[in-house]
Short mmCIF file of C-alpha atoms and ligand atoms in Angstrom, two decimals:
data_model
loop_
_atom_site.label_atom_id
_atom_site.label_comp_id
_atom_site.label_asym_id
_atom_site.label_seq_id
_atom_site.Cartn_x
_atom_site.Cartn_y
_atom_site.Cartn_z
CA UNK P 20 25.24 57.75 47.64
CA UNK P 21 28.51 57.21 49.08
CA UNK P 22 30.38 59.42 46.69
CA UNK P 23 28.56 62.62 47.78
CA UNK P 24 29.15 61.64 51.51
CA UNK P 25 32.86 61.20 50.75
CA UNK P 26 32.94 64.31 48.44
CA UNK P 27 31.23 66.08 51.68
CA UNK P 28 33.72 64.93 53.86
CA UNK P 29 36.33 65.95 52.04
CA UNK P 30 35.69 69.11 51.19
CA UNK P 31 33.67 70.51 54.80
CA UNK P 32 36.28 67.80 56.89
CA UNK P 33 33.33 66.00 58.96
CA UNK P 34 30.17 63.93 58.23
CA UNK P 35 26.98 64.66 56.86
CA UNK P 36 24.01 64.68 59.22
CA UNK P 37 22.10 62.82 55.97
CA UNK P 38 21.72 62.61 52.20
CA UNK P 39 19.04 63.73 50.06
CA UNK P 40 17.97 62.87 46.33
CA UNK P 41 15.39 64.80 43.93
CA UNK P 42 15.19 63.43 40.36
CA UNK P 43 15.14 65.06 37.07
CA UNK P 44 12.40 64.80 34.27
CA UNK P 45 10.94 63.78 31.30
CA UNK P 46 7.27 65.47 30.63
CA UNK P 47 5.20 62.66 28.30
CA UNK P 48 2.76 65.51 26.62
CA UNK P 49 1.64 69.16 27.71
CA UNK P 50 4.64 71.32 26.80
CA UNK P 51 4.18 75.17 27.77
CA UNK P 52 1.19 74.09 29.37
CA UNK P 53 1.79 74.68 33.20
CA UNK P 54 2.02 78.51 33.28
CA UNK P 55 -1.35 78.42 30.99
CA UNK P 56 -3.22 76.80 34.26
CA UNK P 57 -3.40 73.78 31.89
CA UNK P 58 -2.77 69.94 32.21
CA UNK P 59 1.07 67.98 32.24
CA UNK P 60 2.54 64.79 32.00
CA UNK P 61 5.69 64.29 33.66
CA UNK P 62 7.72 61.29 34.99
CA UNK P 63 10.27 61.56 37.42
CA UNK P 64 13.42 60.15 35.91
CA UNK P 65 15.91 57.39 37.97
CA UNK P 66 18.62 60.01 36.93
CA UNK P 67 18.67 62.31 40.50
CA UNK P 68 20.67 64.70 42.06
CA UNK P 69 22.17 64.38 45.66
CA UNK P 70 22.53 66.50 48.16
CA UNK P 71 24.20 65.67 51.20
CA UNK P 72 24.10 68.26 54.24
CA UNK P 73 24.74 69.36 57.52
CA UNK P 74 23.45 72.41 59.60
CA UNK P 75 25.57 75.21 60.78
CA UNK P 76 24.95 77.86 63.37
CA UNK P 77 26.38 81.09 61.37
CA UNK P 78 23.28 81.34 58.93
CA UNK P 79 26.15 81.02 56.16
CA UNK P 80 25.04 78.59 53.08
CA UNK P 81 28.33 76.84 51.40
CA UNK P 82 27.62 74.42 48.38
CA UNK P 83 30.29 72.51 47.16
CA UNK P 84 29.74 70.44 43.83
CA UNK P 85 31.50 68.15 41.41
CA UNK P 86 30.58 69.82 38.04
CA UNK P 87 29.92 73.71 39.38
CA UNK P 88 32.67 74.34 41.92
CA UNK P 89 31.84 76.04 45.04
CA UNK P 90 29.84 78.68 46.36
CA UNK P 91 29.62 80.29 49.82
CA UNK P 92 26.89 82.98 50.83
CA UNK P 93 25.25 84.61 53.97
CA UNK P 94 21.39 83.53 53.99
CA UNK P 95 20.33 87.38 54.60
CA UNK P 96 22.80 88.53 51.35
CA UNK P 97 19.93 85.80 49.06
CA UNK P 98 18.39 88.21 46.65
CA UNK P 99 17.34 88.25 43.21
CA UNK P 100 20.20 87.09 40.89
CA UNK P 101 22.43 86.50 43.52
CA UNK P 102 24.74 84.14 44.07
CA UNK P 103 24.77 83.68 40.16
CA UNK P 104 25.10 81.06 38.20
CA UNK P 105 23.89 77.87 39.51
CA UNK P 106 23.90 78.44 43.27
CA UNK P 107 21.13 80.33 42.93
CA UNK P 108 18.62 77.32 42.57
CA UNK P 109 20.04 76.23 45.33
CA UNK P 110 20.27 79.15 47.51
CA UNK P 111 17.09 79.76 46.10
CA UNK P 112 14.88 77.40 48.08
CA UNK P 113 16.70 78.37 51.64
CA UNK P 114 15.18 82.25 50.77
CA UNK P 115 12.15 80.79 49.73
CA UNK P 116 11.50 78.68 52.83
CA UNK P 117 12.24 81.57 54.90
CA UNK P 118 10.33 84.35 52.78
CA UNK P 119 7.47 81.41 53.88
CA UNK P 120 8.57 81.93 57.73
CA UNK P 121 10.07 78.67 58.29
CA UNK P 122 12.77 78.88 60.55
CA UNK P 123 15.80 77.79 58.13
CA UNK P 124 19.56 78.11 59.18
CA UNK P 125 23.00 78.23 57.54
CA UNK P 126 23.79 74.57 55.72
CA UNK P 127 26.88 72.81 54.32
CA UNK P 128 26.02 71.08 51.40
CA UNK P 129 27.72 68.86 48.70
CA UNK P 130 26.21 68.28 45.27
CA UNK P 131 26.15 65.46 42.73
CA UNK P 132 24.29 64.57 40.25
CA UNK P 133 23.20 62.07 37.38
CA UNK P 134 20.97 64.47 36.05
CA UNK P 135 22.35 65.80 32.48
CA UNK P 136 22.92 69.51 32.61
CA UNK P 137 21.47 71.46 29.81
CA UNK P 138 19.52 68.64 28.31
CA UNK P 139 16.03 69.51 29.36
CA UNK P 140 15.87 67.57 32.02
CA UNK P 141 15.24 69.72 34.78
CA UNK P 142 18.49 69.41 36.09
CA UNK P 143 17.21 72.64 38.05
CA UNK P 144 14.42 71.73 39.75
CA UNK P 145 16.37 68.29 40.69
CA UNK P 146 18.84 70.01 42.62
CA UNK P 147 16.18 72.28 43.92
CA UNK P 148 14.16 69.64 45.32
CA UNK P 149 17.08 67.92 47.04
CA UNK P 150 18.28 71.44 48.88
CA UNK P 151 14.46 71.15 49.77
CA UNK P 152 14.42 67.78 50.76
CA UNK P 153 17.40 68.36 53.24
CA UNK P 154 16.47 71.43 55.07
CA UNK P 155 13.07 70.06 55.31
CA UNK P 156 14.39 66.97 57.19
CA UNK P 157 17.33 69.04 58.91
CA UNK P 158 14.80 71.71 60.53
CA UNK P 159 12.06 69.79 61.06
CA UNK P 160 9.75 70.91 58.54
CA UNK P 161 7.59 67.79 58.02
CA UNK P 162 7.23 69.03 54.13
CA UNK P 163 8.16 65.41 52.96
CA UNK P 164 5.44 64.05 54.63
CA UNK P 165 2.92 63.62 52.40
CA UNK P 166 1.18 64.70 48.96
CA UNK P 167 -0.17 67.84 50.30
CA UNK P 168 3.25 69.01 52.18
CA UNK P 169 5.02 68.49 49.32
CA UNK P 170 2.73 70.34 46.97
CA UNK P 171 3.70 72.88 49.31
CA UNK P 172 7.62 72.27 49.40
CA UNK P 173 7.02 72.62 44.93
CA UNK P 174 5.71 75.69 44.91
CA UNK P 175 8.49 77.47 47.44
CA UNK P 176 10.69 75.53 44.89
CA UNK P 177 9.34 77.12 41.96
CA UNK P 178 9.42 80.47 43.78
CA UNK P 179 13.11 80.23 44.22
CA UNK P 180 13.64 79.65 40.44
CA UNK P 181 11.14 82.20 39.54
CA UNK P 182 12.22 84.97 41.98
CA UNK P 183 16.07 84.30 43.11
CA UNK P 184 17.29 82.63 39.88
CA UNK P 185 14.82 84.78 37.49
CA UNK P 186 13.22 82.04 35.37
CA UNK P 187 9.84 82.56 34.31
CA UNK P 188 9.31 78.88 34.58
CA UNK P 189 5.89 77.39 35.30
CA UNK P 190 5.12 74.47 38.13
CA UNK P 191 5.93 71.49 36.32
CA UNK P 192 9.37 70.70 36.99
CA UNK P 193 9.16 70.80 40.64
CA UNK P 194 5.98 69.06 41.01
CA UNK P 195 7.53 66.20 39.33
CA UNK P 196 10.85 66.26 40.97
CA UNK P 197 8.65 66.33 44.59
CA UNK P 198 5.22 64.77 44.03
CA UNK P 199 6.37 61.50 41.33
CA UNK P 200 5.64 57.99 42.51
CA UNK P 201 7.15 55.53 41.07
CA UNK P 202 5.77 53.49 38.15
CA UNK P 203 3.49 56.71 37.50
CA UNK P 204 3.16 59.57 35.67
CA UNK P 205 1.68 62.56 37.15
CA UNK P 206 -1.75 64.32 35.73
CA UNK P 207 -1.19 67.76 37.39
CA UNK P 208 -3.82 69.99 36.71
CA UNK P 209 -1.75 73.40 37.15
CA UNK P 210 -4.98 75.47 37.94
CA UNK P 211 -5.81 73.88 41.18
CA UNK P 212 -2.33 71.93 41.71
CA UNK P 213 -4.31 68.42 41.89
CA UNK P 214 -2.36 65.41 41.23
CA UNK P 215 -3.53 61.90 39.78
CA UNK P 216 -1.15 59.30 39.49
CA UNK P 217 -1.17 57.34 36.23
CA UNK P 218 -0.01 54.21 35.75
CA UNK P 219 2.77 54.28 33.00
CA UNK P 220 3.99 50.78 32.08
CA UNK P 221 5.66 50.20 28.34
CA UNK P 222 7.07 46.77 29.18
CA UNK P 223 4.05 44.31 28.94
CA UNK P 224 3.43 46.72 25.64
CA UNK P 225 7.07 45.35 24.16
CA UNK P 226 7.71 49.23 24.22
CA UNK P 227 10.02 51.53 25.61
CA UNK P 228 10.43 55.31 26.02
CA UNK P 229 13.63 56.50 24.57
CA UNK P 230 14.92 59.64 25.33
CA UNK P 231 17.54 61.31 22.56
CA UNK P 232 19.76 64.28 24.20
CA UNK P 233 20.01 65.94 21.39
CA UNK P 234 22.95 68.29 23.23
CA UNK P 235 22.06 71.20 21.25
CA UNK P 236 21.34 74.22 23.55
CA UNK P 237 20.57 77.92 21.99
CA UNK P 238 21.64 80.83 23.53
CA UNK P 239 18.98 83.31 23.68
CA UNK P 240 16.29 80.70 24.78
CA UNK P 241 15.68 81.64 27.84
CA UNK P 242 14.65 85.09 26.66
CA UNK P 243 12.42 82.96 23.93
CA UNK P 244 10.46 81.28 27.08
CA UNK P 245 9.49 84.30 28.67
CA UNK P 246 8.27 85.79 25.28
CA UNK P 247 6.22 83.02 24.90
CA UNK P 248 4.91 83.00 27.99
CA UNK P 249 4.15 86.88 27.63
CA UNK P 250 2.35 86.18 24.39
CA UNK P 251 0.00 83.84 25.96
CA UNK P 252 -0.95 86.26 28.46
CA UNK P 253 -1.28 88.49 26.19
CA UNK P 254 -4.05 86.42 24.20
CA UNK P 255 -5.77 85.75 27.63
CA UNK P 256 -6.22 89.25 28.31
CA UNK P 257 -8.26 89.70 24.55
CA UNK P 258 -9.96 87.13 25.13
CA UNK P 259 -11.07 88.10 28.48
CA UNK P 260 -10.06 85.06 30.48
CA UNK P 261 -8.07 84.21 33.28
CA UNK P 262 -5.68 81.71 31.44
CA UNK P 263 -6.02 80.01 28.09
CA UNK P 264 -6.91 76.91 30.00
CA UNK P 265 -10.27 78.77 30.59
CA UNK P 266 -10.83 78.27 26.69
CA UNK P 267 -12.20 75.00 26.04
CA UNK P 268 -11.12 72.95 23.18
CA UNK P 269 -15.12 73.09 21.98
CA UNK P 270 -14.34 76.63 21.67
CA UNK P 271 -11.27 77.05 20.03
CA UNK P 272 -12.25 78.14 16.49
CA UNK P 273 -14.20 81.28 18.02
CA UNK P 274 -11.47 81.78 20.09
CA UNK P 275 -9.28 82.00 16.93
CA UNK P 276 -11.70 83.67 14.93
CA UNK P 277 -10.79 86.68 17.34
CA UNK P 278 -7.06 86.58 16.79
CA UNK P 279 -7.32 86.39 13.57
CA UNK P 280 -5.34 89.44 12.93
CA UNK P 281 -2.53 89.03 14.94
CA UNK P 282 -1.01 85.73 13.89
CA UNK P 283 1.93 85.30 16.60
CA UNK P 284 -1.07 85.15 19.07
CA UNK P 285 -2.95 82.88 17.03
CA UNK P 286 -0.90 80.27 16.55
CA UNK P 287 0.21 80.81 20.08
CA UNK P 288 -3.16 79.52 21.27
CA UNK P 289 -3.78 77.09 18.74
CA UNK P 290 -0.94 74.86 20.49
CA UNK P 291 -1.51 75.47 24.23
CA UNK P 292 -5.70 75.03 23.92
CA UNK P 293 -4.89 71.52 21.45
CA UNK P 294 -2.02 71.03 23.96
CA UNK P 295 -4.37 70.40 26.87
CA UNK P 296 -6.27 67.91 25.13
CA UNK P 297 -3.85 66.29 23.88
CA UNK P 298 -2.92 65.91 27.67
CA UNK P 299 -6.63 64.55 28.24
CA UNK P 300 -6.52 61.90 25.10
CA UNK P 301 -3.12 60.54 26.39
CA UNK P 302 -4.50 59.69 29.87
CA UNK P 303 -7.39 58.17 27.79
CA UNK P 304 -5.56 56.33 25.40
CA UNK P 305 -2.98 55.16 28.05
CA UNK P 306 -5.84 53.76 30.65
CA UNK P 307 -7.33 52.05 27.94
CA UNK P 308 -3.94 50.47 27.07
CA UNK P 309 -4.11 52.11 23.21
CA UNK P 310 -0.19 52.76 22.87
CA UNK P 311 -0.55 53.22 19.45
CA UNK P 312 -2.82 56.15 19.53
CA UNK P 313 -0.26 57.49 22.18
CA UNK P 314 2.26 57.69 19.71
CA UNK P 315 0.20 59.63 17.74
CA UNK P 316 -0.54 61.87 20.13
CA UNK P 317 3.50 62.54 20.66
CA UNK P 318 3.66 63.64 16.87
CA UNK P 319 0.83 65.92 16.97
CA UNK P 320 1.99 67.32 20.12
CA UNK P 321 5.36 67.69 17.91
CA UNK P 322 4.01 69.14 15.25
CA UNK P 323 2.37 71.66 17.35
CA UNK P 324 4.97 72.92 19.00
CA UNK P 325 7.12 73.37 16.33
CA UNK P 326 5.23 74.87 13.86
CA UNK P 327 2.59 76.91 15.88
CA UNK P 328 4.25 77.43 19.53
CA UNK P 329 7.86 77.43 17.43
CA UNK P 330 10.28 76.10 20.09
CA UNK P 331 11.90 73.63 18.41
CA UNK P 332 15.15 73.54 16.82
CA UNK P 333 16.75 71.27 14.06
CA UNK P 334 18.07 68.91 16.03
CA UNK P 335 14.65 67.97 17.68
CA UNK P 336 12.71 68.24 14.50
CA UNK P 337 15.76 65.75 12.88
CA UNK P 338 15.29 63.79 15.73
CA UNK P 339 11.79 63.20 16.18
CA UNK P 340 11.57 62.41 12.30
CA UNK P 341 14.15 59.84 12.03
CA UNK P 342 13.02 58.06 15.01
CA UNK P 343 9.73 58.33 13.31
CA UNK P 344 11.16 56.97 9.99
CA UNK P 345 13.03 53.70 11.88
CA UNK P 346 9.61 52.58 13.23
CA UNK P 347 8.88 55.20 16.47
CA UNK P 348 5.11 55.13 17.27
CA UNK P 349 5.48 58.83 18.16
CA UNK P 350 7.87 61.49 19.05
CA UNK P 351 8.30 64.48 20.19
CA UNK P 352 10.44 67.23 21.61
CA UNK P 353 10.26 67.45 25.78
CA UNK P 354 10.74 70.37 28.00
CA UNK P 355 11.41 74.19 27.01
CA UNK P 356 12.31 73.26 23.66
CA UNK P 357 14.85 75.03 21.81
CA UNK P 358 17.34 71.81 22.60
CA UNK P 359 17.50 70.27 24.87
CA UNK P 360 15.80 66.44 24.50
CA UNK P 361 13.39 64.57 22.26
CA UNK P 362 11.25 61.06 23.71
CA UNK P 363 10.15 58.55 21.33
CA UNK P 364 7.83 55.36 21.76
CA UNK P 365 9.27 52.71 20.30
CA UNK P 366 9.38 48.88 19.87
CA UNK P 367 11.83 47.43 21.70
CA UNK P 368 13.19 45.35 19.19
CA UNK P 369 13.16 48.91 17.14
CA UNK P 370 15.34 50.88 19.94
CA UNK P 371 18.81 50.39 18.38
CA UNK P 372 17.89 51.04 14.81
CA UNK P 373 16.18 54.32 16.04
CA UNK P 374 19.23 54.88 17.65
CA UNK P 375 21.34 54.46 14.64
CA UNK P 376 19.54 56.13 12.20
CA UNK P 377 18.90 59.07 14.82
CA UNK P 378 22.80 59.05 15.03
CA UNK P 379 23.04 58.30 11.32
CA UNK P 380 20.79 61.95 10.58
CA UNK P 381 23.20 63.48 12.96
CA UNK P 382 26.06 62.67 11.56
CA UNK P 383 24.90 63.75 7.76
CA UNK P 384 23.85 67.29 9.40
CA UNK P 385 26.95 67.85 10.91
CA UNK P 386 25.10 68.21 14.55
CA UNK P 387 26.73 67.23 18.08
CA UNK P 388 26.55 63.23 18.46
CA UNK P 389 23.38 62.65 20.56
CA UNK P 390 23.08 60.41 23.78
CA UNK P 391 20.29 57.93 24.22
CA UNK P 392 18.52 56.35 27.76
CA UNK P 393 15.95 54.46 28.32
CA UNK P 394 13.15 56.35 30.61
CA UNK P 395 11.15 54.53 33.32
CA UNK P 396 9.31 56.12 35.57
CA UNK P 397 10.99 56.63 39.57
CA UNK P 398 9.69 57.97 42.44
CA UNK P 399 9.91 61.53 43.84
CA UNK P 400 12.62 63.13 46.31
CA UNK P 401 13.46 61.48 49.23
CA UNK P 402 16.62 60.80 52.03
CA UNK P 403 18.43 58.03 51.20
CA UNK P 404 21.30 57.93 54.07
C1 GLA K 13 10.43 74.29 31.13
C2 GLA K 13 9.78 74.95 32.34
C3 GLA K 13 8.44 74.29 32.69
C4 GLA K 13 7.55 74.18 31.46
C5 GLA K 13 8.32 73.60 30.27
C6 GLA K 13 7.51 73.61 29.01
O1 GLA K 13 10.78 72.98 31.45
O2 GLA K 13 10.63 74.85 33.46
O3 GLA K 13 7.81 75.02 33.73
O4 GLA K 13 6.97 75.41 31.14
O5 GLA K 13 9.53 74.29 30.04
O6 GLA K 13 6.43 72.78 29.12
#
């Protein structure tokens, strides 16, 4: 990416020693999933963030970057909530690497990034992984080397976000942004961290995977996540298990039967238990090449997570039912929720009407004007100069 090398040189006045790229994306099914021990479905997106970088001696971490400005910090002065904003996530995974005892020093790095900020795209763990991906190459950590090193390299990741930029997020994100192959989705089983790969393919279907940006983003939702997240460790504790993933979906109703008289609970479990095997019935249906039955599985996922997990918003729910109306197999909302982005399977020769009558429903509501890609599925982080 020559614009991030000449952004680099222009703002630190020499070259980089490399460049860097992680990738943002979109999860296929198992939403609020991954800090239940339970199964997701990510792709990595083409859409990546760059990050090129050079070492410096002083153990001082600048960041410059085109949409956040710049930040400079000492790597002892990384704490909890500091720097703020967004060179945290960055600043982040130099604290976590450390915390780890890997001998890390000072860095000069400058940011870009196709990744959509806000959307729901993991624009986070993107730029996370490619901070990773450089000071892992820079000081010789090896943790690009293979599956196993980078499982490792995902989890210091999610530590950063989790402990220096405070986000009670679970493991998907930057298992996807690190551990994606391309052509693939990735079956992570968040209990044990395994990983299959899983062919995703739409083309020889005459389908692709549309992804609306619905550019709605609610204030308050990050407060929402953690609640959620509290409630369904709160139902794991009264139902004596570990996680909810330790309730099988052959036990569900007498898992329900128990919360039956605290309904935020029981609805809360009623998505994430389906959830997971709705996880399992995509990886069926997709192997056996049943796209149809895919889309299905979208909506229900969908439904689920609007009207018993309740993270969605209007602007997904008008989404995902007027892509549905102009011929979608399936939609549903992807990531956190609460805005953020919808996916839809759909024709090919359906893609623009969805797009207009998606735009269309917009436009009669009065919402933002949403943006539309195409998905396919790319391959993890890697250095690319
Ligand atoms: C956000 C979090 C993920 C995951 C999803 C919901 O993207 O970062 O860890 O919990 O929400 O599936």
């Amino acid at each position: 990416m020559s614009t991030v090398t000449d952004q680099f040189r222009r703002v630190f006045g020499e070259d980089p020693e490399g460049v860097w790229e992680a990738p943002g994306r979109v999860n296929l099914i198992g939403e609020h999933t991954d800090y239940n021990n339970g199964l997701v479905l990510p792709i990595a997106l083409p859409q990546r963030t760059y990050a090129a970088a050079r070492r410096r001696v002083d153990g001082t971490l600048r960041l410059s970057s085109t949409s956040g400005g710049e930040v400079e910090i000492a790597l002892h002065d990384i704490a909890p909530g500091v720097p703020d904003g967004w060179g945290r996530y960055a600043a982040g995974v130099l604290w976590a690497l450390r915390e780890a005892g890997h001998l890390v020093g000072g860095l000069d790095i400058a940011i870009d990034s196709t990744v959509p900020i806000g959307s729901g795209l993991s624009s986070s763990a993107a730029l996370e992984g490619a901070v990773a991906a450089a000071a892992s190459d820079l000081f010789g950590l090896g943790l690009l080397a293979d599956d196993s090193t980078r499982t490792t390299l995902a989890a210091l990741c999610q530590k950063a976000e989790n402990v220096i930029a405070q986000a009670p997020t679970g493991g998907m994100d930057q298992a996807a942004s690190l551990r994606c192959t391309e052509g693939h989705a990735i079956l992570l089983d968040c209990r044990n961290g395994h990983v299959s790969q899983i062919p995703f393919e739409l083309r020889s279907h005459g389908l692709v995977l549309l992804v609306i940006d619905t550019k709605a983003q609610h204030a308050n939702s990050d407060g929402q996540y953690g609640r959620r997240r509290a409630a369904c460790e709160r139902a794991a504790a009264e139902l004596g298990v570990t996680s909810l993933r330790d309730v099988p979906y052959s036990h569900l109703a007498q898992a329900l039967h128990k919360l039956e008289h605290d309904h935020e609970l029981f609805a809360r479990v009623q998505h994430v238990v389906s959830e997971i095997q709705r996880v399992r019935d995509t990886v069926e249906a997709l192997e056996a090449g049943e796209l149809a039955e895919v889309g299905l599985l979208f909506t229900s996922s969908h439904l689920s997570l609007r009207d018993d997990f309740d993270v969605s918003c209007d602007e997904l729910d008008v989404a995902v039912d007027s892509a549905i109306g102009a011929g979608a197999l399936g939609a549903r909302m992807t990531g956190g929720g609460f805005g953020g982005s919808a996916i839809a399977l759909v024709p090919e020769r359906l893609a623009y009407d969805v797009e207009r009558a998606v735009t269309n429903a917009y436009q009669r509501r009065g919402f933002t004007k949403p943006a539309f890609f195409r998905a396919t599925p790319a391959g993890g982080a890697r250095r690319t100069e």
